Amino acid sequence: MSKQINVALIGNPNTGKTSVFNALTGLNQKVGNYPGITVEKKEGICKLPRGVKAHIIDLPGTYSLNASSLDENVVIELLLNKNDKDFPDVAVVVSDVENLKRNLLLYTQIKDLEIPTILVINMADRMAYKGISLDLDYLEEHLKTKIALVSTRKKQGIDRLKNLIFNYKDLSIDHCVDLTEIDPTYFDNLKKAFPNQLLYKLWLVITQDVNFGKTDRNEIDAVANFKTKSKIDLKRLQQKETIKRYQFINNVLKKGQTIDIASAKDLRMKFDRILTHKIWGYAIFFIILLTIFQAIYDWSSVPMDFIDSAFAAMSEWTKTQLPQGAFTNLLSEGIIPGLGGIVIFIPQIAFLFLFISVLEESGYMSRVVFLMDRIMRRFGLSGKSIVPLISGTACAIPAIMATRNIESWKERLITILVTPFITCSARLPVYLIIISLVIPEGRFIGLGYQALTLMLLYLIGFGTAVISAYILNKVLKIKSKTFFVVEMPNYKLPLPKNVAITVLEKTKSFVFGAGKIILAISIVLWFLASYGPGENFNDAEKITKKEYANQHLSAEELHQKIESHKLEHSYIGLTGRAIEPLIRPLGYDWKIGIAIVSSFAAREVFVGTLATIYSVGSDQEETIKNRMAGEINPILGGPLFNFASGISLLLFYAFAMQCMSTLAIVKKETNSWKWPILQLTIMSSFAYMVALIAFQILK
Ligand code: GDP
Ligand code: MG
């Protein structure tokens, strides 16, 4: 077995942990979740001299070891559990040179756990600008450790950090603060009761309400609260401890750090004033959102078209080059289009995250949160939910992935759950064709009815999302600390490397996470659409040829008739027929039923499926429309697509959860099947109810 040093990167949010992590590991990293919870876990490998490797974990940002959120629990549980396979041989506490005092609190706590701890003082490039200078020797001596002064931006200090990690055995494990000084009797007694345990660790177990693995909490509790200490007393002791830590830090910094304010003061305040302004702030944000949205739409359409035709060509090629048979069909009609259905999302995901990470990196996102929080919070959402909600108009997949930036689990979950209500671009072809069929062309105060209907559908989607969020906020009983942005980070030019890694990682996590599910379901759907029971399916060609024997159809027309017959008798076709009694009260027939069932692959498939059933080429839009207009309702008579059934269908598509890719990404992001299944059932039953009511009233 090769030697591996376990390294944990710990620090306050925004100190540059992830940047240090990226600098150490480059692309040798993987992102997962901590078991059972949805806190992101990033780990990677850093190569050190002489073949030694360091296994590095980028822990969630935390202000102290006093846990108040899921993220912070992760940190404490790891640090207290020596048996955890990730238990660090050495902790690297990352601090930001501009906020040393606040950052060092966590440092002193970790140091007191007797874990060898290296202090990284990051953002060294800001020192001159802020007029800060440090006496590193003095700091190392009094903080009882080695310090790496780093600028990930200027790529400075990383080699020294690697060196310190390599030599971690030389680090001292002396404490910063002596607890017994705070309350000698109490702590001496505690020490006597558990002579083999680390005092500070005991103290953390007593004061924190987290899961500590093997440490027997009850036993400690029984001894620790003996006679003398009430809950309030303990809280007071904790406060004393914090004060003590700050005294220690202040003392060290008084000599170790000098700040010359004369050289500081910057543009930042001016920027802040505009960007969080009551009017300009919103206006600027709105313009930025529109640009992003437009970009996801426009810029991705080129690569998306390319991907689309590339996979179509690949499919065609396989079909013509490989011997005919079930396997070739599976490959050319099931697997290749299935893979295409995954790859097609990559441009949108990449562009969205390019923008998001630039916004985050630059420090602007914190201003957005500040700006939007007040409004969004009323609905149980976070200021950051606005980005997923808006991106949802392009596609729910990247939008749901974008919720990762929301720190509070509850707000994030709510955003994930309501985003699919937003009108995504896949609904557009369905809306457009139905609207053109059932909504008259007239005008109302200068606006076309058809355009108004489309706009209404967008508003309905957005409104439903917001209202559902409000309800979910009341219903969901999830304890989750709302994240307060204590201070706004400085504006910074985004580090291209950080941006690139984010984009790459999100894309990878989509392709390998949700991609598997999407591929599996598309193969199943393909199978259901291409196979059927009995001779009606198997002899489709014979039957159709016989039926149209004396009609002199062209080869093309005959082929379309055969395809239509096949689809009708395939498993999907049979499902469509089977659900007819269920959807008849909504004003639909079995053909629409088939189109709805196959829409589960992607909503826009609706039009193509109808085209196949009506045996017309799917590229002949006018013909499809004419065929649709000519359809007769088998029960009620009159046109099948009339105002009532049209509105019913529009509303059904607005609300129903008909997208397997979205379900796959929700599964991936929530780490459980519970939420996508709830989403599927609740949204679809709601859609059914609304469509039913609409049709019954309007018919
Ligand atoms: P984390 O929240 O601790 O993981 O911090 P990140 O690595 O995401 O960095 C937070 C912000 O600090 C980002 O905008 C980075 O671009 C920026 N940043 C990171 N390292 C440096 C640095 O050395 N100098 C400067 N000026 N900014 C940095
Ligand atoms: Mg980070």
XYZ file of C-alpha atoms and ligand atoms in Angstrom:
728
model
C 0.000 0.000 0.000
C 1.314 3.394 -0.865
C 1.627 6.000 1.823
C -1.231 8.474 1.936
C -1.555 11.487 4.143
C -5.131 12.409 4.988
C -5.573 16.155 4.784
C -8.727 18.067 5.705
C -9.198 21.597 4.371
C -11.160 23.588 6.888
C -12.082 27.237 7.056
C -14.732 29.918 7.143
C -16.845 30.261 3.999
C -15.206 32.306 1.261
C -11.679 32.101 2.564
C -10.558 30.322 -0.596
C -10.683 26.713 0.562
C -11.897 25.484 -2.765
C -9.253 27.536 -4.568
C -6.537 26.027 -2.386
C -8.094 22.636 -3.004
C -8.014 23.222 -6.746
C -4.436 24.442 -6.571
C -3.373 21.320 -4.694
C -5.297 18.717 -6.644
C -5.846 20.185 -10.097
C -8.145 17.833 -11.924
C -7.479 14.857 -9.660
C -10.673 15.370 -7.761
C -14.055 13.845 -7.350
C -17.261 15.205 -5.967
C -19.826 13.183 -4.096
C -22.121 13.469 -1.129
C -21.626 12.593 2.478
C -23.574 9.397 3.125
C -27.227 10.059 3.798
C -27.152 13.827 3.494
C -26.841 16.203 0.614
C -23.828 18.150 1.714
C -21.335 18.090 -1.091
C -18.135 16.183 -0.463
C -15.095 17.052 -2.521
C -11.960 15.009 -2.346
C -8.813 14.836 -4.401
C -5.260 13.640 -4.560
C -2.162 15.806 -4.336
C 1.205 14.394 -5.318
C 4.011 15.132 -2.866
C 7.728 14.378 -3.138
C 9.047 10.804 -3.041
C 5.877 9.197 -4.267
C 3.908 10.260 -1.226
C 0.319 11.190 -1.920
C -1.979 13.382 0.073
C -5.682 12.634 0.088
C -7.391 15.982 0.450
C -10.946 16.733 1.502
C -12.466 20.145 0.960
C -14.806 20.387 3.945
C -17.851 22.647 3.925
C -17.228 26.189 5.105
C -17.784 26.640 8.815
C -17.358 29.531 11.206
C -16.619 27.514 14.299
C -16.920 24.100 15.827
C -20.172 25.126 17.450
C -22.419 23.334 15.033
C -25.477 25.136 13.813
C -26.003 23.599 10.407
C -25.755 20.377 8.503
C -22.529 21.555 6.911
C -20.883 22.274 10.218
C -21.946 18.941 11.636
C -20.023 17.253 8.879
C -16.855 19.003 9.973
C -17.230 18.259 13.667
C -18.215 14.672 13.186
C -15.159 14.047 11.079
C -12.793 15.746 13.492
C -14.121 13.912 16.526
C -14.141 10.469 15.025
C -10.673 8.989 14.911
C -12.083 5.851 13.310
C -13.412 7.677 10.276
C -11.374 6.607 7.274
C -11.063 10.271 6.363
C -9.888 11.352 9.794
C -7.142 13.858 9.020
C -3.495 13.247 9.775
C -3.176 16.954 9.348
C -5.738 19.749 9.210
C -5.151 22.711 6.935
C -7.080 25.713 8.175
C -7.551 28.212 5.380
C -7.942 31.821 6.436
C -8.315 35.047 4.549
C -5.687 37.664 5.300
C -8.364 40.348 5.425
C -10.415 38.555 8.068
C -7.734 36.920 10.129
C -9.266 37.636 13.472
C -12.576 35.988 12.725
C -10.920 33.132 10.840
C -8.542 32.263 13.648
C -11.335 31.310 16.050
C -11.861 28.085 14.155
C -8.120 27.588 13.981
C -7.715 27.668 17.763
C -10.542 25.188 18.169
C -9.071 22.689 15.780
C -5.647 23.120 17.255
C -7.057 22.279 20.681
C -8.274 18.954 19.336
C -4.571 18.019 19.123
C -4.725 17.497 15.411
C -1.555 18.728 13.664
C -2.762 21.925 12.035
C -1.222 24.023 9.294
C -2.459 27.577 8.949
C -2.889 28.880 5.418
C -3.199 32.626 5.197
C -4.730 33.053 1.782
C -5.269 36.056 -0.500
C -1.793 37.331 0.190
C -2.123 39.377 -2.997
C -4.598 41.633 -1.185
C -2.148 42.604 1.525
C -0.513 45.516 -0.205
C -3.846 46.824 -1.355
C -5.263 46.693 2.142
C -2.109 47.888 3.823
C -1.639 44.681 5.806
C 1.719 43.297 6.846
C 2.433 40.183 8.877
C 5.290 39.066 11.102
C 5.194 35.435 10.101
C 7.887 34.222 12.501
C 6.089 35.791 15.396
C 2.763 34.353 14.289
C 4.191 30.868 13.819
C 5.712 30.951 17.248
C 2.614 32.153 19.074
C 0.063 30.224 17.069
C 2.282 27.205 17.647
C 2.292 25.986 14.093
C 3.658 26.483 10.593
C 2.073 29.032 8.324
C 1.834 29.087 4.549
C 1.212 32.544 3.171
C -0.633 31.759 -0.035
C -2.174 33.491 -2.951
C -4.035 31.011 -5.102
C -4.633 33.856 -7.485
C -0.915 34.580 -7.935
C -0.058 30.894 -7.495
C 2.202 31.724 -4.567
C 2.889 29.661 -1.493
C 1.412 26.406 -2.753
C 4.798 24.685 -2.849
C 5.490 25.667 0.716
C 2.085 24.337 1.716
C 2.828 21.015 0.004
C 6.114 20.892 1.863
C 4.445 21.525 5.198
C 1.928 18.778 4.494
C 4.756 16.429 3.567
C 6.487 17.159 6.883
C 3.329 17.231 8.963
C 4.909 15.042 11.627
C 7.057 17.982 12.728
C 4.032 20.089 13.676
C 3.358 20.757 17.317
C 0.038 19.742 18.833
C 0.181 22.220 21.693
C -3.078 23.851 22.692
C -3.970 27.481 22.134
C -6.386 27.834 25.032
C -6.386 26.041 28.362
C -9.960 25.220 29.312
C -9.166 24.686 32.973
C -8.432 28.399 33.290
C -12.082 29.139 32.549
C -13.524 27.089 35.386
C -10.855 25.125 37.253
C -13.136 23.008 39.446
C -15.458 21.929 36.706
C -12.810 21.039 34.182
C -10.484 19.377 36.682
C -13.329 17.134 37.778
C -14.123 16.318 34.194
C -10.508 15.443 33.581
C -10.471 13.137 36.571
C -13.630 11.394 35.469
C -12.241 10.668 31.995
C -8.485 10.622 32.350
C -7.967 9.029 28.953
C -10.002 11.503 26.982
C -9.021 14.799 25.506
C -10.603 17.520 27.597
C -11.630 19.759 24.721
C -13.219 16.851 22.927
C -15.284 16.021 26.007
C -16.306 19.616 26.210
C -17.470 19.584 22.597
C -19.486 16.434 23.178
C -21.134 18.066 26.174
C -21.997 21.308 24.427
C -22.767 20.167 20.896
C -25.776 18.294 19.776
C -24.209 16.170 17.088
C -23.562 12.540 16.486
C -20.173 11.551 17.802
C -19.699 8.030 16.643
C -18.229 5.864 19.336
C -18.035 8.368 22.154
C -20.659 7.494 24.703
C -22.628 10.630 25.061
C -24.907 9.552 27.872
C -22.055 8.455 30.000
C -20.282 11.751 29.594
C -23.501 13.669 30.119
C -24.097 11.823 33.355
C -20.741 12.849 34.713
C -20.439 16.238 33.105
C -23.644 17.735 34.363
C -22.996 16.417 37.819
C -24.730 18.481 40.382
C -23.148 21.800 39.551
C -23.988 22.774 35.974
C -27.342 23.681 34.485
C -27.866 24.247 30.761
C -27.533 27.971 31.290
C -24.303 27.532 33.203
C -22.934 25.511 30.330
C -23.895 28.196 27.821
C -22.131 30.751 29.978
C -19.034 28.611 30.082
C -19.148 28.350 26.329
C -19.291 32.107 26.018
C -16.343 32.425 28.337
C -14.482 29.987 26.159
C -15.157 32.062 23.051
C -14.040 35.214 24.801
C -10.903 33.460 25.918
C -10.177 32.389 22.366
C -10.597 35.911 21.052
C -8.326 37.259 23.768
C -5.708 34.780 22.666
C -6.148 35.774 19.023
C -6.112 39.487 19.747
C -2.915 39.117 21.695
C -1.211 37.266 18.890
C -2.405 39.628 16.187
C -1.504 42.757 18.146
C 2.147 42.054 17.494
C 1.931 39.748 14.503
C -0.169 41.919 12.217
C -0.094 45.570 11.305
C -2.690 47.335 9.230
C -1.915 50.661 7.679
C -5.335 52.055 6.893
C -4.001 55.029 4.987
C -3.207 52.855 2.006
C -6.603 51.120 1.912
C -10.180 52.246 1.057
C -11.486 51.260 -2.308
C -14.096 51.307 -4.995
C -16.005 48.616 -3.269
C -18.393 50.829 -1.387
C -19.375 52.690 -4.518
C -20.094 49.442 -6.272
C -22.094 48.121 -3.374
C -24.210 51.210 -3.277
C -25.246 50.783 -6.902
C -25.565 47.022 -6.987
C -27.774 46.810 -3.917
C -29.727 49.956 -4.768
C -33.503 49.710 -4.476
C -34.017 50.467 -8.151
C -30.683 50.173 -9.901
C -29.846 46.999 -8.056
C -32.896 45.227 -9.418
C -32.504 46.743 -12.859
C -28.903 45.594 -13.164
C -29.685 42.177 -11.827
C -32.584 41.848 -14.216
C -30.412 42.769 -17.171
C -27.781 40.259 -16.097
C -30.421 37.564 -15.731
C -31.850 38.313 -19.153
C -28.393 38.108 -20.673
C -27.711 34.787 -19.010
C -31.063 33.449 -20.032
C -30.646 34.627 -23.593
C -27.186 33.142 -23.708
C -28.296 29.754 -22.463
C -30.942 29.848 -25.142
C -28.986 31.253 -28.065
C -25.446 30.136 -27.493
C -26.418 26.600 -26.692
C -28.674 26.228 -29.685
C -25.717 25.907 -32.061
C -23.923 23.103 -30.224
C -27.277 21.526 -29.418
C -28.272 21.394 -33.074
C -24.873 19.978 -33.828
C -25.202 17.302 -31.160
C -28.680 16.525 -32.405
C -27.601 15.978 -35.993
C -24.390 14.209 -34.995
C -26.298 11.629 -33.032
C -28.893 11.306 -35.777
C -26.080 10.690 -38.255
C -24.461 8.200 -35.923
C -27.763 6.411 -35.560
C -28.238 6.342 -39.314
C -24.697 5.125 -39.855
C -25.089 2.270 -37.389
C -28.313 1.311 -39.028
C -26.867 1.135 -42.507
C -23.467 -0.313 -41.618
C -24.356 -3.007 -39.119
C -26.264 -6.155 -40.040
C -30.001 -5.776 -39.546
C -31.397 -7.161 -36.341
C -32.546 -6.531 -32.828
C -29.100 -5.501 -31.610
C -28.613 -2.938 -34.369
C -32.046 -1.538 -33.605
C -31.261 -1.336 -29.920
C -28.044 0.479 -30.741
C -29.350 2.828 -33.394
C -32.791 3.580 -31.967
C -32.332 2.996 -28.248
C -28.800 3.537 -27.023
C -27.463 6.171 -29.406
C -30.502 8.466 -29.168
C -30.479 7.816 -25.401
C -26.883 8.990 -25.174
C -27.785 11.904 -27.424
C -30.537 12.763 -24.956
C -27.875 13.145 -22.279
C -25.216 14.944 -24.287
C -27.768 17.417 -25.615
C -28.028 19.006 -22.160
C -24.318 19.644 -21.830
C -24.200 23.032 -23.623
C -26.961 24.489 -21.436
C -25.431 23.137 -18.263
C -21.989 24.378 -19.201
C -23.164 27.882 -20.126
C -25.348 28.269 -17.065
C -22.549 27.277 -14.746
C -20.073 29.400 -16.572
C -22.240 32.381 -15.685
C -23.115 31.278 -12.196
C -19.558 30.615 -11.198
C -18.442 33.952 -12.614
C -21.180 35.655 -10.582
C -20.210 33.732 -7.457
C -16.511 34.195 -7.928
C -16.740 37.895 -8.576
C -18.604 38.450 -5.326
C -21.715 39.693 -7.113
C -23.852 36.752 -6.056
C -23.715 37.854 -2.426
C -25.185 41.198 -3.468
C -27.934 39.409 -5.363
C -28.769 37.374 -2.314
C -28.874 40.514 -0.252
C -31.119 42.136 -2.835
C -33.520 39.295 -3.539
C -33.599 37.643 -0.153
C -36.257 39.831 1.361
C -38.746 39.078 -1.407
C -37.899 35.441 -1.941
C -37.791 34.583 1.725
C -41.484 35.352 2.055
C -42.146 32.381 -0.158
C -39.751 30.079 1.609
C -37.133 30.547 -1.064
C -33.657 31.959 -0.880
C -32.308 34.982 -2.709
C -30.292 32.554 -4.742
C -33.425 30.680 -5.856
C -33.992 33.356 -8.444
C -31.246 31.948 -10.641
C -32.699 28.423 -10.864
C -36.194 29.799 -11.312
C -35.156 31.954 -14.240
C -32.914 29.316 -15.798
C -35.846 26.943 -15.565
C -37.369 28.766 -18.522
C -34.650 27.226 -20.643
C -34.541 23.821 -18.979
C -35.161 22.416 -15.535
C -32.052 20.221 -15.597
C -29.330 22.866 -15.325
C -31.693 24.923 -13.174
C -32.020 22.208 -10.567
C -28.288 21.679 -10.593
C -27.871 25.381 -9.924
C -29.632 25.023 -6.580
C -26.391 23.638 -5.185
C -25.421 27.191 -4.343
C -28.268 27.520 -1.861
C -26.845 26.810 1.565
C -30.018 26.061 3.466
C -31.218 22.558 2.691
C -34.863 23.440 3.121
C -34.729 26.386 0.762
C -32.766 24.328 -1.682
C -35.225 21.443 -1.585
C -38.171 23.769 -2.080
C -36.454 25.352 -5.060
C -35.776 21.915 -6.539
C -39.379 20.879 -6.049
C -40.984 23.930 -7.643
C -38.598 24.601 -10.525
C -40.283 22.100 -12.898
C -43.399 24.286 -12.869
C -41.488 26.954 -14.718
C -42.270 26.871 -18.428
C -39.253 25.196 -19.983
C -38.395 25.361 -23.658
C -39.552 21.778 -24.254
C -43.126 22.834 -23.540
C -42.943 25.522 -26.188
C -43.546 23.353 -29.311
C -46.549 21.762 -27.591
C -47.950 25.117 -26.551
C -47.408 26.647 -29.963
C -49.172 23.979 -31.968
C -52.137 23.715 -29.583
C -52.515 27.461 -29.307
C -52.508 27.870 -33.066
C -55.241 25.232 -33.279
C -57.640 26.343 -30.571
C -57.071 30.014 -29.847
C -58.594 32.444 -32.347
C -56.348 34.932 -34.083
C -58.140 38.095 -32.919
C -56.663 40.890 -30.874
C -57.342 42.333 -27.466
C -56.098 45.871 -26.809
C -53.500 45.460 -29.496
C -52.279 42.086 -28.269
C -53.001 38.878 -30.123
C -55.040 36.308 -28.222
C -52.508 33.681 -29.130
C -49.577 35.666 -27.796
C -51.557 36.504 -24.677
C -52.297 32.852 -24.083
C -48.634 31.992 -24.364
C -47.736 34.746 -21.935
C -50.422 33.583 -19.542
C -48.986 30.086 -19.616
C -45.571 31.438 -18.620
C -47.146 33.444 -15.812
C -49.150 30.457 -14.634
C -45.954 28.405 -14.483
C -44.119 31.035 -12.489
C -47.091 31.715 -10.227
C -47.597 28.048 -9.467
C -43.933 27.677 -8.612
C -44.075 30.567 -6.163
C -47.344 29.486 -4.566
C -46.146 25.899 -4.212
C -42.994 27.187 -2.579
C -45.113 29.088 -0.096
C -47.137 25.984 0.706
C -44.097 23.728 0.900
C -42.455 26.158 3.279
C -45.401 25.734 5.631
C -45.726 21.990 5.131
C -42.160 20.725 5.116
C -40.890 20.160 8.588
C -37.206 20.439 7.967
C -34.935 22.110 10.402
C -32.370 23.979 8.488
C -30.537 27.104 9.486
C -31.036 29.995 7.202
C -27.679 31.126 6.066
C -26.908 34.690 6.907
C -24.340 36.397 4.806
C -22.509 38.075 7.604
C -20.412 40.217 5.362
C -20.126 40.642 1.683
C -16.952 39.358 0.136
C -14.777 41.687 -1.852
C -15.234 42.044 -5.565
C -12.723 39.930 -7.382
C -11.862 38.988 -10.875
C -12.984 35.388 -11.163
C -10.172 32.861 -11.290
C -10.475 31.173 -14.695
C -9.285 27.923 -13.191
C -12.050 27.922 -10.586
C -14.638 28.721 -13.226
C -13.363 26.008 -15.543
C -13.328 23.426 -12.800
C -16.879 24.283 -11.744
C -18.152 23.958 -15.300
C -16.329 20.690 -15.830
C -17.410 19.233 -12.555
C -21.089 20.112 -13.005
C -21.093 18.660 -16.483
C -19.383 15.514 -15.281
C -21.714 15.129 -12.371
C -24.708 15.445 -14.686
C -23.410 13.020 -17.287
C -22.371 10.346 -14.818
C -25.056 10.945 -12.216
C -28.349 11.664 -13.898
C -27.097 10.408 -17.264
C -27.249 6.783 -16.187
C -30.904 7.062 -15.252
C -31.776 8.981 -18.393
C -30.101 6.374 -20.576
C -31.821 3.535 -18.777
C -35.261 5.102 -19.042
C -34.819 6.056 -22.685
C -33.900 2.487 -23.535
C -36.989 1.270 -21.719
C -39.156 3.831 -23.510
C -37.600 2.868 -26.827
C -38.338 -0.756 -26.138
C -41.930 0.021 -25.239
C -42.390 2.026 -28.419
C -40.684 -0.467 -30.728
C -42.083 -3.712 -29.479
C -45.583 -4.939 -28.940
C -47.412 -8.133 -28.187
C -49.252 -10.311 -30.680
C -49.539 -10.367 -34.446
C -51.074 -6.933 -34.658
C -47.615 -5.591 -33.943
C -45.493 -8.316 -35.475
C -47.374 -8.459 -38.742
C -47.840 -4.697 -38.929
C -46.369 -4.557 -42.396
C -48.561 -7.307 -43.822
C -51.716 -5.981 -42.235
C -51.118 -2.419 -43.362
C -50.217 -3.425 -46.899
C -53.371 -5.470 -47.133
C -55.509 -2.701 -45.765
C -54.229 -0.159 -48.276
C -53.736 -2.679 -51.103
C -55.942 -0.882 -53.628
C -55.217 2.712 -52.692
C -51.996 3.157 -54.691
C -50.012 4.764 -51.883
C -46.459 5.912 -52.532
C -43.701 3.992 -50.779
C -43.278 6.909 -48.384
C -46.963 7.046 -47.526
C -47.115 3.306 -47.045
C -44.078 3.436 -44.752
C -45.774 6.104 -42.648
C -48.925 3.999 -42.411
C -46.876 1.032 -41.236
C -45.058 3.098 -38.607
C -48.352 4.445 -37.385
C -49.813 0.964 -37.151
C -46.761 -0.278 -35.293
C -46.802 2.552 -32.767
C -50.502 2.040 -32.199
C -49.945 -1.612 -31.295
C -46.680 -1.218 -29.429
C -46.594 -1.370 -25.638
C -46.674 2.408 -25.462
C -49.575 2.432 -27.893
C -51.409 -0.071 -25.766
C -50.724 2.029 -22.683
C -52.090 5.061 -24.488
C -55.208 3.097 -25.318
C -55.451 1.649 -21.838
C -55.475 5.080 -20.234
C -58.138 6.344 -22.607
C -60.990 5.930 -20.074
C -58.886 7.941 -17.667
C -58.201 10.812 -20.033
C -61.517 10.913 -21.858
C -63.040 13.191 -19.189
C -60.197 15.583 -20.038
C -61.322 15.646 -23.655
C -58.535 13.491 -25.101
C -58.600 10.349 -27.208
C -56.190 7.414 -27.168
C -53.920 9.013 -29.753
C -53.324 11.942 -27.458
C -52.896 9.330 -24.723
C -50.005 7.777 -26.629
C -48.467 11.200 -27.183
C -48.752 11.974 -23.465
C -47.149 8.696 -22.475
C -44.245 9.154 -24.850
C -43.856 12.775 -23.739
C -42.264 11.315 -20.674
C -39.044 11.003 -22.680
C -39.230 14.751 -23.310
C -42.274 16.928 -23.678
C -41.484 18.117 -27.174
C -41.884 14.518 -28.381
C -45.644 15.178 -28.223
C -45.791 16.701 -31.701
C -43.567 14.048 -33.292
C -45.590 11.234 -31.764
C -48.856 12.656 -33.059
C -47.218 12.999 -36.476
C -46.316 9.305 -36.448
C -49.769 8.273 -35.323
C -51.421 10.407 -37.986
C -48.895 8.921 -40.403
C -47.445 12.174 -41.637
C -43.755 13.114 -41.695
C -42.818 14.924 -38.519
C -41.146 17.725 -40.472
C -44.366 18.718 -42.220
C -45.730 21.081 -39.632
C -48.654 22.364 -41.688
C -49.768 18.827 -42.491
C -49.648 17.833 -38.846
C -51.695 20.851 -37.933
C -54.254 20.126 -40.623
C -54.509 16.548 -39.498
C -54.966 17.650 -35.904
C -57.612 20.163 -36.915
C -59.463 17.443 -38.827
C -59.567 14.957 -35.930
C -63.020 14.212 -34.597
C -63.753 13.495 -30.970
C -64.876 9.847 -31.021
C -67.415 10.255 -28.232
C -68.683 13.810 -28.318
C -68.344 14.396 -32.062
C -67.021 17.759 -33.262
C -63.319 18.584 -33.522
C -61.072 16.742 -31.081
C -58.888 19.791 -30.581
C -61.382 22.467 -29.660
C -61.189 25.282 -27.166
C -62.080 23.131 -24.175
C -59.780 20.189 -24.854
C -57.046 22.559 -26.068
C -57.034 24.559 -22.849
C -57.219 21.343 -20.876
C -54.195 19.999 -22.737
C -52.241 23.230 -22.315
C -52.873 23.199 -18.593
C -51.977 19.544 -18.384
C -48.613 20.216 -20.002
C -48.100 23.253 -17.785
C -48.394 21.276 -14.570
C -47.613 17.629 -15.222
C -44.209 16.217 -14.362
C -43.493 14.628 -17.690
C -39.765 14.707 -17.950
C -37.671 11.724 -16.981
C -34.462 13.720 -17.182
C -35.732 16.135 -14.571
C -36.711 13.262 -12.314
C -33.254 11.796 -12.766
C -31.529 15.010 -11.781
C -33.816 15.480 -8.783
C -32.911 11.988 -7.648
C -29.248 12.856 -8.070
C -29.463 16.189 -6.265
C -31.633 15.081 -3.360
C -29.885 11.757 -3.039
C -33.177 9.919 -2.715
C -36.037 8.599 -4.818
C -38.553 10.014 -2.392
C -38.586 13.529 -3.799
C -38.756 12.761 -7.536
C -41.537 10.246 -6.895
C -43.475 12.772 -4.826
C -42.924 15.336 -7.554
C -44.145 12.957 -10.225
C -47.299 11.966 -8.385
C -48.273 15.319 -6.926
C -47.578 17.403 -10.029
C -49.230 14.922 -12.351
C -52.353 14.471 -10.224
C -52.609 18.221 -9.899
C -52.275 18.550 -13.681
C -54.975 15.957 -14.130
C -57.366 17.707 -11.776
C -56.864 21.095 -13.350
C -57.195 19.733 -16.879
C -60.326 17.850 -15.869
C -61.957 20.880 -14.317
C -61.005 23.080 -17.251
C -62.478 20.706 -19.812
C -65.640 20.017 -17.871
C -66.335 23.716 -17.405
C -65.469 24.785 -20.932
C -66.948 21.983 -23.009
P -14.341 28.803 -0.246
O -15.733 29.292 -0.030
O -13.571 28.872 1.021
O -14.270 27.469 -0.891
O -13.622 29.859 -1.191
P -13.383 29.862 -2.763
O -12.210 29.034 -3.120
O -14.659 29.564 -3.448
O -12.958 31.367 -2.956
C -13.751 32.459 -2.557
C -13.400 33.674 -3.365
O -12.079 34.097 -3.088
C -13.446 33.413 -4.866
O -14.030 34.521 -5.464
C -11.990 33.274 -5.264
O -11.749 33.684 -6.593
C -11.323 34.221 -4.288
N -9.953 33.846 -4.018
C -9.480 32.630 -3.712
N -8.144 32.679 -3.527
C -7.762 33.967 -3.718
C -6.503 34.656 -3.659
O -5.457 34.084 -3.413
N -6.526 35.989 -3.881
C -7.672 36.653 -4.155
N -7.618 37.957 -4.344
N -8.866 36.045 -4.221
C -8.915 34.716 -4.016
Mg -15.817 26.107 -1.388
